[in-house]
CSV table of C-alpha atoms in Angstrom, one decimal:
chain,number,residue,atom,x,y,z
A,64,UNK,CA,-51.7,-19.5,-20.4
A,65,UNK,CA,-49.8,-17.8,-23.3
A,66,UNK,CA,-49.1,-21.2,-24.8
A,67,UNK,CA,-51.7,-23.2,-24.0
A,68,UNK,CA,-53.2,-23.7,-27.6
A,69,UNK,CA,-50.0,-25.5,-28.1
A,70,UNK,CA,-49.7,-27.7,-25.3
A,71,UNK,CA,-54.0,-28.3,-26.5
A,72,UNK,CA,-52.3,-29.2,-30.1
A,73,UNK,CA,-49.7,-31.5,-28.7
A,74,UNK,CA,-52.1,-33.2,-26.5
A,75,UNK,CA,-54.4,-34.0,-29.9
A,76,UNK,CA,-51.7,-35.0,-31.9
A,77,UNK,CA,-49.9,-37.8,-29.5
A,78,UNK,CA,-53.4,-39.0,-29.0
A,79,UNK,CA,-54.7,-39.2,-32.6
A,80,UNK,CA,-50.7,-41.5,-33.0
A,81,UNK,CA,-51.7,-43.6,-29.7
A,82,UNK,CA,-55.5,-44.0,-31.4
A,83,UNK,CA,-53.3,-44.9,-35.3
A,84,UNK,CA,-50.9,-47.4,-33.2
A,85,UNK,CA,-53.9,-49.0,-31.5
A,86,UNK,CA,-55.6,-49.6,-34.8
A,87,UNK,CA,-52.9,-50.6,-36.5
A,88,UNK,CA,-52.2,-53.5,-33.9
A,89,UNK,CA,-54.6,-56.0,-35.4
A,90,UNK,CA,-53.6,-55.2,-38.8
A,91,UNK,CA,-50.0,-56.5,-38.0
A,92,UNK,CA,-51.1,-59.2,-36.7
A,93,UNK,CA,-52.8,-60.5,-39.2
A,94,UNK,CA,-50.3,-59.0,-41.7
A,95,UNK,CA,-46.7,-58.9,-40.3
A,96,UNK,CA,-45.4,-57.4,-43.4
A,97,UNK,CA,-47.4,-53.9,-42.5
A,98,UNK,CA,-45.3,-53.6,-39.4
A,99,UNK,CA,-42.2,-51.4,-40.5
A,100,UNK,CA,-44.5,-49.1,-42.4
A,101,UNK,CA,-47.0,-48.9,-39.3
A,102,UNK,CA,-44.5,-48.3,-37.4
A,103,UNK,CA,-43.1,-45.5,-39.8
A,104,UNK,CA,-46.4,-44.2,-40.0
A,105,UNK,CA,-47.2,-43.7,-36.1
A,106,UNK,CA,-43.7,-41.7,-35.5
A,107,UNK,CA,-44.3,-39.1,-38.6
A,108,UNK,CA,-47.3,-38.4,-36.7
A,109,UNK,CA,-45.4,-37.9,-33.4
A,110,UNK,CA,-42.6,-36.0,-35.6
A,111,UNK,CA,-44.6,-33.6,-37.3
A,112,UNK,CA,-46.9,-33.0,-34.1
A,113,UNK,CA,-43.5,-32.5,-32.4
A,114,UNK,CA,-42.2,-30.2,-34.8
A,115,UNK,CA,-45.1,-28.0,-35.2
A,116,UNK,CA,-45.8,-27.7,-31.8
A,117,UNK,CA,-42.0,-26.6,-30.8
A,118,UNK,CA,-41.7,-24.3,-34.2
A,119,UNK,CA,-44.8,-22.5,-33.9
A,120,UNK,CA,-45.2,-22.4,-29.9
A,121,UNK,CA,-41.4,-21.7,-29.8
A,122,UNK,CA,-42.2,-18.6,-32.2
A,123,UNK,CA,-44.8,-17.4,-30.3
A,124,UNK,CA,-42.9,-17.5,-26.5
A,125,UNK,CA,-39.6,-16.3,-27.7
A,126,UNK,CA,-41.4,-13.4,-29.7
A,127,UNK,CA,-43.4,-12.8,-26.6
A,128,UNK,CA,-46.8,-13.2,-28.2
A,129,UNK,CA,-49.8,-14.0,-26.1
A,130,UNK,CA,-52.0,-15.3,-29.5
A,131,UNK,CA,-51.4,-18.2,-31.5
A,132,UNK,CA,-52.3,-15.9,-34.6
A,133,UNK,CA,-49.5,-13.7,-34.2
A,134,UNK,CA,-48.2,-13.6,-37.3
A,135,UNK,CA,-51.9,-12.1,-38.8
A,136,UNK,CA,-50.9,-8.7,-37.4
A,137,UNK,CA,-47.3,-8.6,-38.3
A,138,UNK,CA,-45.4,-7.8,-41.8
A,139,UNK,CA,-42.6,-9.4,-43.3
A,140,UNK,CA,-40.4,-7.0,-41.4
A,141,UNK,CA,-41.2,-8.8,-38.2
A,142,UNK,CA,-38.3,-12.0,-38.3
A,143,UNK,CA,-40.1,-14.2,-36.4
A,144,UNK,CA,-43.0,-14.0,-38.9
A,145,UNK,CA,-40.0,-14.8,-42.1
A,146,UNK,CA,-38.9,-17.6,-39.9
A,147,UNK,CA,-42.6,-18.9,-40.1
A,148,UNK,CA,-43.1,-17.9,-43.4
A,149,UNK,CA,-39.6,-19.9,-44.1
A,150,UNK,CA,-40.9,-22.8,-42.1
A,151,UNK,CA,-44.0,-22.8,-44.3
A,152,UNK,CA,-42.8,-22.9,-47.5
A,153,UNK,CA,-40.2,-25.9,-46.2
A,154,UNK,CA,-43.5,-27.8,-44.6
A,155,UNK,CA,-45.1,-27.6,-48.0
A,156,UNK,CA,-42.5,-28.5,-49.9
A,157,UNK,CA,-42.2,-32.0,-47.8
A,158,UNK,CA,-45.4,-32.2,-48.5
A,159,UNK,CA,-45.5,-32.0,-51.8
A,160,UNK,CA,-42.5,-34.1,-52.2
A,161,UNK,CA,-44.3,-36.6,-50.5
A,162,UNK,CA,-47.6,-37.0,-52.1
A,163,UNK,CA,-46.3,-36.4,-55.6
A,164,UNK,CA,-42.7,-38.1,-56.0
A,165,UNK,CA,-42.6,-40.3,-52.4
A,166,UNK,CA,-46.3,-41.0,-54.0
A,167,UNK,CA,-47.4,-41.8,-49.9
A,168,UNK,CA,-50.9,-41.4,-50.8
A,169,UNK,CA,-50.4,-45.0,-52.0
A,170,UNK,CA,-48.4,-45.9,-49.4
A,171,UNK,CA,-50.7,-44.5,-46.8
A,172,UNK,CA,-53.5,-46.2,-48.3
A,173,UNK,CA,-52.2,-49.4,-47.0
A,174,UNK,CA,-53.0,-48.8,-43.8
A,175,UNK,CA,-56.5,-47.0,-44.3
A,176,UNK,CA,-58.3,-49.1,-41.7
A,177,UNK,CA,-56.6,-47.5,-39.2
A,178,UNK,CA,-58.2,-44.0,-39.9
A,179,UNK,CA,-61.6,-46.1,-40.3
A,180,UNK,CA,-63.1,-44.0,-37.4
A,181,UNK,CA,-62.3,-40.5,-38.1
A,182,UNK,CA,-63.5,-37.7,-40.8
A,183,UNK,CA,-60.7,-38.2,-43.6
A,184,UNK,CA,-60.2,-37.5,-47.3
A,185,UNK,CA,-59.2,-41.5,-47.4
A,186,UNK,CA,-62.8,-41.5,-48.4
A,187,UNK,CA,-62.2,-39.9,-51.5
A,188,UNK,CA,-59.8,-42.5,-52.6
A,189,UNK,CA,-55.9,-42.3,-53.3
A,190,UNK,CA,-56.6,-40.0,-56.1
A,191,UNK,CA,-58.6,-37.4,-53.7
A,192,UNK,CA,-56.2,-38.0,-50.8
A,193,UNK,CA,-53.3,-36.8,-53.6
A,194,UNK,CA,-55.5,-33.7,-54.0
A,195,UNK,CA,-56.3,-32.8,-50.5
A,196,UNK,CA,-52.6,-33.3,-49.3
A,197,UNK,CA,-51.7,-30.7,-52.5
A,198,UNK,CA,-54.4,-28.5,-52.0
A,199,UNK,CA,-54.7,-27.7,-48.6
A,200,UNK,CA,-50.9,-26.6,-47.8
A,201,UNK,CA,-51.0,-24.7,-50.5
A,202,UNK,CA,-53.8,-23.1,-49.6
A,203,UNK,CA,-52.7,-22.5,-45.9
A,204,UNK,CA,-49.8,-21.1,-47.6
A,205,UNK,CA,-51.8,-18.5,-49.9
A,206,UNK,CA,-53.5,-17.3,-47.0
A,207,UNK,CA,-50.9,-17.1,-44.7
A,208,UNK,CA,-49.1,-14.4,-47.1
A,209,UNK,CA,-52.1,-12.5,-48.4
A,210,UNK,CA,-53.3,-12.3,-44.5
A,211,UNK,CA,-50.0,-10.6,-44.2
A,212,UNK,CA,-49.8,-8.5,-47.2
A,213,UNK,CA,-53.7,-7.4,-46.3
A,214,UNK,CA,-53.1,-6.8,-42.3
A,215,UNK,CA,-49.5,-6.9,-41.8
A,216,UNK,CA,-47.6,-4.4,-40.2
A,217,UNK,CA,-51.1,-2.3,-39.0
């Protein structure tokens, strides 16, 4: 199935939210003050999931692409690839807002028991956290353009 990476994607993501809600539950009730942020922290997941799911996989079936890589063998002349590159550069631009002037490393750090059980850079601390949530889009950025530049349009 052309799209079925996607549908695999959407799957994990509304599962890792249920798995965050269902961890969060005896945090609130031992600390009802943690239940408007919980709850604010359990739909991002479902939004961003939602949104990644229905840009990229939208992308891919209305450009008629059979791989989720797509864009890896397409230049900037392609539009759907500038409407991804667009998307990108929005994506890590929320995220950057986020960690660095919304400081939500701190506020995310609040709930850290709920990500107790999974491989997470809440290990490293707020301060690491910061650093992973700045590196890493950049980086998937970076790549994104020079994977382009290098292969694009061949």
């Amino acid at each position: 199935m052309m799209l079925g990476f996607w549908v695999v994607f959407l799957v994990g993501g509304l599962v890792t939210a249920w798995r965050v809600h269902t961890k969060l539950q005896p945090m609130i009730a031992a600390d009802p003050a943690l239940e408007p942020g919980g709850r604010v922290l359990v739909r991002t997941i479902v939004v961003l999931v939602l949104v990644m799911v229905a840009v990229n996989g939208g992308l891919q079936y209305f450009g008629g692409f059979t791989d989720p890589g797509w864009w890896a063998q397409r230049g900037f002349e392609d539009p759907y690839v500038v409407v991804l590159f667009v998307f990108q550069l929005l994506f890590t631009g929320v995220i950057l807002w986020w960690v660095w002037i919304a400081n939500g490393p701190a506020r995310l750090f609040k709930y850290r028991a709920a990500f107790s059980d999974f491989q997470n850079p809440m290990n490293l601390g707020e301060r690491g956290l910061r650093w992973v949530l700045t590196c890493l889009p950049i980086a998937g950025l970076l790549i994104f353009v020079l994977n382009i530049v290098k292969r694009g349009g061949k």
